[in-house]
Structures are given as structure tokens and as C-alpha cells.
CSV table of C-alpha atoms (C1' of nucleotides) in Angstrom, one decimal:
chain,number,residue,atom,x,y,z
A,184,UNK,CA,-23.4,-1.3,9.9
A,185,UNK,CA,-26.4,-3.9,9.8
A,186,UNK,CA,-27.5,-7.1,8.4
A,187,UNK,CA,-29.2,-5.9,5.4
A,188,UNK,CA,-26.0,-3.9,4.5
A,189,UNK,CA,-23.7,-7.2,4.7
A,190,UNK,CA,-26.7,-9.1,2.6
A,191,UNK,CA,-26.8,-6.6,-0.3
A,192,UNK,CA,-23.0,-6.0,-0.6
A,193,UNK,CA,-23.1,-5.1,-4.4
A,194,UNK,CA,-25.7,-2.1,-4.2
A,195,UNK,CA,-24.0,0.6,-5.0
A,196,UNK,CA,-23.3,2.2,-8.0
A,197,UNK,CA,-19.5,1.6,-9.4
A,198,UNK,CA,-18.5,-1.3,-7.0
A,199,UNK,CA,-20.7,-3.8,-8.7
A,200,UNK,CA,-18.5,-5.7,-11.0
A,201,UNK,CA,-14.9,-6.5,-10.8
A,202,UNK,CA,-12.4,-4.5,-13.9
A,203,UNK,CA,-11.8,-6.6,-16.6
A,204,UNK,CA,-8.5,-7.1,-16.8
A,205,UNK,CA,-8.6,-6.2,-20.5
A,206,UNK,CA,-9.1,-2.5,-19.5
A,207,UNK,CA,-5.9,-2.6,-17.1
A,208,UNK,CA,-3.4,-0.4,-19.3
A,209,UNK,CA,-0.7,-2.9,-19.9
A,210,UNK,CA,2.2,-0.6,-18.4
A,211,UNK,CA,3.2,0.0,-14.8
A,212,UNK,CA,2.9,3.8,-14.9
A,213,UNK,CA,-0.3,4.6,-17.0
A,214,UNK,CA,-2.0,1.7,-14.8
A,215,UNK,CA,-1.2,4.1,-11.5
A,216,UNK,CA,-2.7,6.9,-13.6
A,217,UNK,CA,-5.7,4.7,-14.3
A,218,UNK,CA,-6.1,3.4,-10.9
A,219,UNK,CA,-7.2,6.9,-9.2
A,220,UNK,CA,-10.6,6.8,-9.0
A,221,UNK,CA,-11.3,3.3,-9.3
A,222,UNK,CA,-13.0,1.8,-6.1
A,223,UNK,CA,-11.2,-1.2,-4.3
A,224,UNK,CA,-14.0,-3.3,-2.3
A,225,UNK,CA,-13.2,-5.9,0.4
A,226,UNK,CA,-15.4,-8.5,1.4
A,227,UNK,CA,-15.5,-10.1,4.9
A,228,UNK,CA,-17.0,-12.1,7.6
A,229,UNK,CA,-19.0,-9.3,8.6
A,230,UNK,CA,-19.5,-7.2,5.7
A,231,UNK,CA,-18.0,-5.2,2.5
A,232,UNK,CA,-16.1,-2.5,3.0
A,233,UNK,CA,-14.9,-0.4,-0.2
A,234,UNK,CA,-13.3,2.8,-1.0
A,235,UNK,CA,-12.3,5.0,-3.5
A,236,UNK,CA,-8.6,5.5,-4.6
A,237,UNK,CA,-7.1,8.5,-4.5
A,238,UNK,CA,-3.4,7.8,-4.4
A,239,UNK,CA,-1.1,5.6,-6.2
A,240,UNK,CA,2.9,5.2,-6.8
A,241,UNK,CA,4.5,3.5,-10.0
A,242,UNK,CA,7.2,0.9,-9.1
A,243,UNK,CA,8.4,0.2,-12.5
A,244,UNK,CA,11.0,-2.4,-14.5
A,245,UNK,CA,14.6,-1.1,-13.8
A,246,UNK,CA,13.5,0.7,-10.9
A,247,UNK,CA,16.2,0.7,-8.1
A,248,UNK,CA,13.2,1.4,-5.8
A,249,UNK,CA,11.1,-1.9,-6.8
A,250,UNK,CA,11.2,-4.9,-4.7
A,251,UNK,CA,11.6,-6.8,-8.1
A,252,UNK,CA,15.1,-4.6,-8.9
A,253,UNK,CA,17.1,-8.1,-7.9
A,254,UNK,CA,14.9,-10.6,-9.7
A,255,UNK,CA,12.1,-12.9,-8.3
A,256,UNK,CA,12.4,-14.0,-4.2
A,257,UNK,CA,9.5,-15.8,-2.3
A,258,UNK,CA,8.6,-12.5,-1.1
A,259,UNK,CA,8.2,-10.7,-3.9
A,260,UNK,CA,6.5,-13.5,-7.0
A,261,UNK,CA,3.5,-11.8,-6.8
A,262,UNK,CA,4.8,-8.9,-9.1
A,263,UNK,CA,6.0,-11.0,-11.5
A,264,UNK,CA,2.2,-12.2,-12.1
A,265,UNK,CA,0.0,-10.8,-15.0
A,266,UNK,CA,-1.4,-7.4,-14.1
A,267,UNK,CA,-4.0,-7.0,-11.8
A,268,UNK,CA,-2.9,-9.4,-8.9
A,269,UNK,CA,-2.3,-8.3,-5.8
A,270,UNK,CA,0.8,-8.3,-3.8
A,271,UNK,CA,1.5,-7.7,-0.2
A,272,UNK,CA,4.2,-7.5,2.0
A,273,UNK,CA,5.0,-6.1,5.5
A,274,UNK,CA,7.1,-2.9,5.7
A,275,UNK,CA,8.6,-1.8,8.5
A,276,UNK,CA,7.7,-4.7,10.7
A,277,UNK,CA,4.3,-3.5,11.1
A,278,UNK,CA,2.4,-2.0,8.0
A,279,UNK,CA,0.9,-4.1,5.4
A,280,UNK,CA,1.5,-2.6,1.9
A,281,UNK,CA,-1.1,-3.5,-1.1
A,282,UNK,CA,0.3,-3.4,-4.4
A,283,UNK,CA,-1.4,-4.3,-8.0
A,284,UNK,CA,1.0,-6.0,-10.3
A,285,UNK,CA,1.5,-4.3,-13.5
A,286,UNK,CA,2.8,-5.9,-16.2
A,287,UNK,CA,2.7,-9.0,-18.6
A,288,UNK,CA,3.4,-12.3,-16.3
A,289,UNK,CA,6.9,-13.0,-15.6
A,290,UNK,CA,7.6,-9.1,-15.6
A,291,UNK,CA,8.4,-8.1,-11.6
A,292,UNK,CA,6.5,-4.5,-11.8
A,293,UNK,CA,3.5,-2.7,-9.6
A,294,UNK,CA,1.7,-0.1,-8.4
A,295,UNK,CA,1.7,0.5,-4.7
A,296,UNK,CA,-1.9,1.7,-3.5
A,297,UNK,CA,-1.2,4.9,-0.7
A,298,UNK,CA,-4.5,6.1,0.1
A,299,UNK,CA,-8.3,5.5,-0.1
A,300,UNK,CA,-11.3,7.6,0.5
A,301,UNK,CA,-13.8,5.6,2.6
A,302,UNK,CA,-17.2,4.5,1.1
A,303,UNK,CA,-18.9,1.2,2.2
A,304,UNK,CA,-18.5,-0.1,5.5
A,305,UNK,CA,-17.1,2.8,7.2
A,306,UNK,CA,-17.9,1.1,11.1
A,307,UNK,CA,-16.0,-1.7,9.7
A,308,UNK,CA,-13.0,0.6,9.0
A,309,UNK,CA,-13.2,2.3,12.2
A,310,UNK,CA,-13.0,-0.9,14.2
A,311,UNK,CA,-10.1,-1.8,12.2
A,312,UNK,CA,-8.7,0.8,12.8
A,313,UNK,CA,-9.6,1.6,16.6
A,314,UNK,CA,-10.0,5.1,15.7
A,315,UNK,CA,-13.1,7.0,14.5
A,316,UNK,CA,-11.9,9.7,12.1
A,317,UNK,CA,-13.0,9.4,8.4
A,318,UNK,CA,-10.4,11.4,7.2
A,319,UNK,CA,-7.6,9.1,9.2
A,320,UNK,CA,-9.1,5.6,8.1
A,321,UNK,CA,-7.2,4.8,5.1
A,322,UNK,CA,-4.9,7.7,4.3
A,323,UNK,CA,-1.2,5.8,4.0
A,324,UNK,CA,-1.0,2.5,2.8
A,325,UNK,CA,-0.4,0.9,6.2
A,326,UNK,CA,-3.3,2.5,7.5
A,327,UNK,CA,-5.1,1.2,4.6
A,328,UNK,CA,-4.6,-1.9,4.3
A,329,UNK,CA,-5.2,-2.1,8.6
A,330,UNK,CA,-8.6,-0.6,7.8
A,331,UNK,CA,-9.0,-2.9,5.2
A,332,UNK,CA,-7.8,-6.2,7.1
A,333,UNK,CA,-5.1,-6.7,4.4
A,334,UNK,CA,-2.3,-9.2,4.6
A,335,UNK,CA,0.1,-11.5,3.5
A,336,UNK,CA,-3.1,-13.8,3.2
A,337,UNK,CA,-3.8,-11.9,0.3
A,338,UNK,CA,-0.7,-12.1,-1.3
A,339,UNK,CA,-1.5,-13.1,-5.1
A,340,UNK,CA,-4.9,-12.6,-5.4
A,341,UNK,CA,-6.6,-12.0,-8.6
A,342,UNK,CA,-8.2,-8.5,-8.0
A,343,UNK,CA,-10.5,-8.7,-11.6
A,344,UNK,CA,-12.6,-11.2,-9.8
A,345,UNK,CA,-14.9,-11.4,-7.0
A,346,UNK,CA,-13.3,-12.6,-3.8
A,347,UNK,CA,-12.1,-11.4,-0.7
A,348,UNK,CA,-10.5,-8.0,-2.6
A,349,UNK,CA,-11.2,-6.7,-6.1
A,350,UNK,CA,-11.1,-3.4,-7.9
A,351,UNK,CA,-14.3,-1.7,-9.2
A,352,UNK,CA,-15.3,0.8,-11.7
A,353,UNK,CA,-15.7,3.9,-10.2
A,354,UNK,CA,-18.5,6.2,-10.2
A,355,UNK,CA,-17.4,9.0,-12.2
A,356,UNK,CA,-14.2,11.0,-13.6
A,357,UNK,CA,-12.5,11.6,-10.6
A,358,UNK,CA,-11.1,15.2,-11.1
A,359,UNK,CA,-7.6,16.6,-11.9
A,360,UNK,CA,-4.7,14.2,-11.1
A,361,UNK,CA,-1.3,15.6,-9.6
A,362,UNK,CA,2.1,14.5,-10.4
A,363,UNK,CA,4.9,14.2,-7.9
A,364,UNK,CA,7.9,12.4,-6.4
A,365,UNK,CA,7.5,9.0,-4.8
A,366,UNK,CA,7.2,9.0,-0.6
A,367,UNK,CA,10.0,7.4,1.7
A,368,UNK,CA,12.3,6.1,-0.7
A,369,UNK,CA,15.6,6.2,-1.1
A,370,UNK,CA,16.7,5.3,-4.5
A,371,UNK,CA,15.6,6.3,-8.1
A,372,UNK,CA,14.0,8.8,-5.2
A,373,UNK,CA,13.6,12.2,-8.0
A,374,UNK,CA,11.2,10.4,-10.6
A,375,UNK,CA,7.6,11.7,-10.4
A,376,UNK,CA,6.0,8.5,-10.0
A,377,UNK,CA,3.4,9.5,-7.2
A,378,UNK,CA,-0.5,10.2,-8.5
A,379,UNK,CA,-3.2,11.8,-6.4
A,380,UNK,CA,-6.3,13.4,-6.4
A,381,UNK,CA,-5.5,16.6,-6.2
A,382,UNK,CA,-9.2,17.6,-4.6
A,383,UNK,CA,-8.8,15.0,-2.4
A,384,UNK,CA,-8.5,15.3,1.5
A,385,UNK,CA,-7.6,11.5,1.8
A,386,UNK,CA,-4.4,12.3,0.2
A,387,UNK,CA,-1.0,11.3,2.2
A,388,UNK,CA,2.1,13.0,2.3
A,389,UNK,CA,3.3,16.3,3.4
A,390,UNK,CA,2.2,19.4,1.7
A,391,UNK,CA,5.3,20.3,0.2
A,392,UNK,CA,4.9,16.8,-2.3
A,393,UNK,CA,1.6,18.1,-3.8
A,394,UNK,CA,2.9,20.2,-6.4
B,52,DA,C1',23.9,-18.3,10.9
B,53,DG,C1',24.2,-13.0,11.6
B,54,DT,C1',23.2,-8.6,10.2
B,55,DG,C1',21.2,-4.1,8.6
B,56,DC,C1',17.6,-2.1,6.8
B,57,DG,C1',13.3,-0.6,4.7
B,58,DA,C1',7.5,1.8,-0.6
B,59,DT,C1',5.5,3.6,8.1
B,60,DT,C1',3.2,4.6,11.8
B,61,DG,C1',2.0,7.3,16.3
B,62,DA,C1',3.4,9.4,20.1
B,63,DC,C1',5.9,13.2,21.4
B,64,DT,C1',8.6,18.5,21.6
C,112,DG,C1',8.6,19.3,13.3
C,113,DT,C1',11.2,14.6,14.6
C,114,DC,C1',11.7,10.4,16.1
C,115,DA,C1',12.0,5.1,17.5
C,116,DA,C1',9.3,0.6,17.5
C,117,DT,C1',9.3,-3.3,15.1
C,118,DC,C1',10.1,-7.9,12.2
C,119,DG,C1',10.5,-10.2,7.9
C,120,DC,C1',13.6,-10.8,4.5
C,121,DA,C1',17.7,-10.5,1.4
C,122,DC,C1',22.2,-10.7,1.6
C,123,DT,C1',26.8,-12.2,3.0
C,124,DA,C1',30.0,-15.5,4.9
DNA sequence: AGTGCGATTGACT
DNA sequence: GTCAATCGCACTA
């Protein structure tokens, strides 16, 4: 990406202004579905990278698989922020996970962003991931975070405001949304709280979960 | 203060 | 398809 691109980060249709918080659905499952097709924008010194959200998971109130299940701790406190804030944590000692807080202030719940279809700043993402293949740049929650350089420093950020990381409107109707069990969890594993774009090759997870 | 465990990934058979 | 690396954190004592 050249210098002109970095100077005009918001020229693309759809990504030009953050989603107003009032437009975000007030419950976690609705938000998880709503975020499919929306744009995630990362602004860095070297330029802007963005992608279309194609896969999410809901971690609802009272969910034994959710990090907020046993109450607020130093790690998970961002989950208790008003909907539309970032909760970022390190999983398995190596992969950062990006979540969007999803309820009113004081209630802990969130939506995990699991995969993106890369949009702008692809060369930046390729550098961050040390791979070329566009399909694999952000297919999976840890890969997504690496591609966009998301780490704990972004924890607690308001994603409904311009800044280093924010949510933008999608360009058009995303297409048919599928639903399945969540990936990689042991507790409350049967609930169908994963959402994904059926037509997208940028979705993670085994084929068997896709129906 | 010690311990067990993941909302994963990449390397490998 | 299988499997181990890796480390911050929550939990126990």
C-alpha cells in the first residue's frame, strides 16, 4: 500500500464512519448475528487495514463457557462495559481474541469475532501474518488479531468511535447466515451460538459444523 | 506460592 | 487427520 492510501483511509464505501451504539442490538445473540457483514477497521501508523466480519460467536449471560461466568476479574472487566467495547485476551499463551461487549454496563457478555474477509490494507496484514494467502490472513480469531495487530493494549476500547479500532457499516446485504455450535469449548458446547456467512470461504472451522 | 487449564495455531503423520 | 507449544490468569491453600 502506498502513501496516498494511508492519507485517505476512509475513502471506501461502508467503512467511513463508526456504527452508532444506538444501532447495536441490545442482546448478545442479536449482536452476534448483526455483526456479520459489518466492517472492522484497524488504523495503524503504517496505514489502515480492514475486513468484513464473516464469523462470530455469542457468549451470553449465564453461559458457562463465557469468561464473565464467575463474575468480574482484572482480565475480563471490559466484558462488563456497555455494548460496543473491545474485550481482548490472550488464549493458549499465544493467540489474542477480540470480542465486542454486548449488554448494558455492568452485565458481562460478549461476541467473539472469529473471522474476516480482508478488505483494505491487505499488504499490511500479509506483513503482520508473514503469509501471502489472502484466504488465511484472518480466518480464525487468533489469526485475525495477528493480521490487525490486536493485543491487550486495545482492551476496553470503544469500537463505536473513530480510533485505532472501530466497527463500520457493511456495504450491502451480506447474504445467508448459518448457525452452529461454537468451536473449541467444553462447557455449554451444544448451544447454537456461532454465526457465519454461508457463502464465505473466509470462515474458519471444520466443514462438519457448517450445517 | 503453586497448579491446571484453555473461546488456537502451525507443524506434522 | 493428530498433537504439542505456550503463558496469563483464576483458583486453591
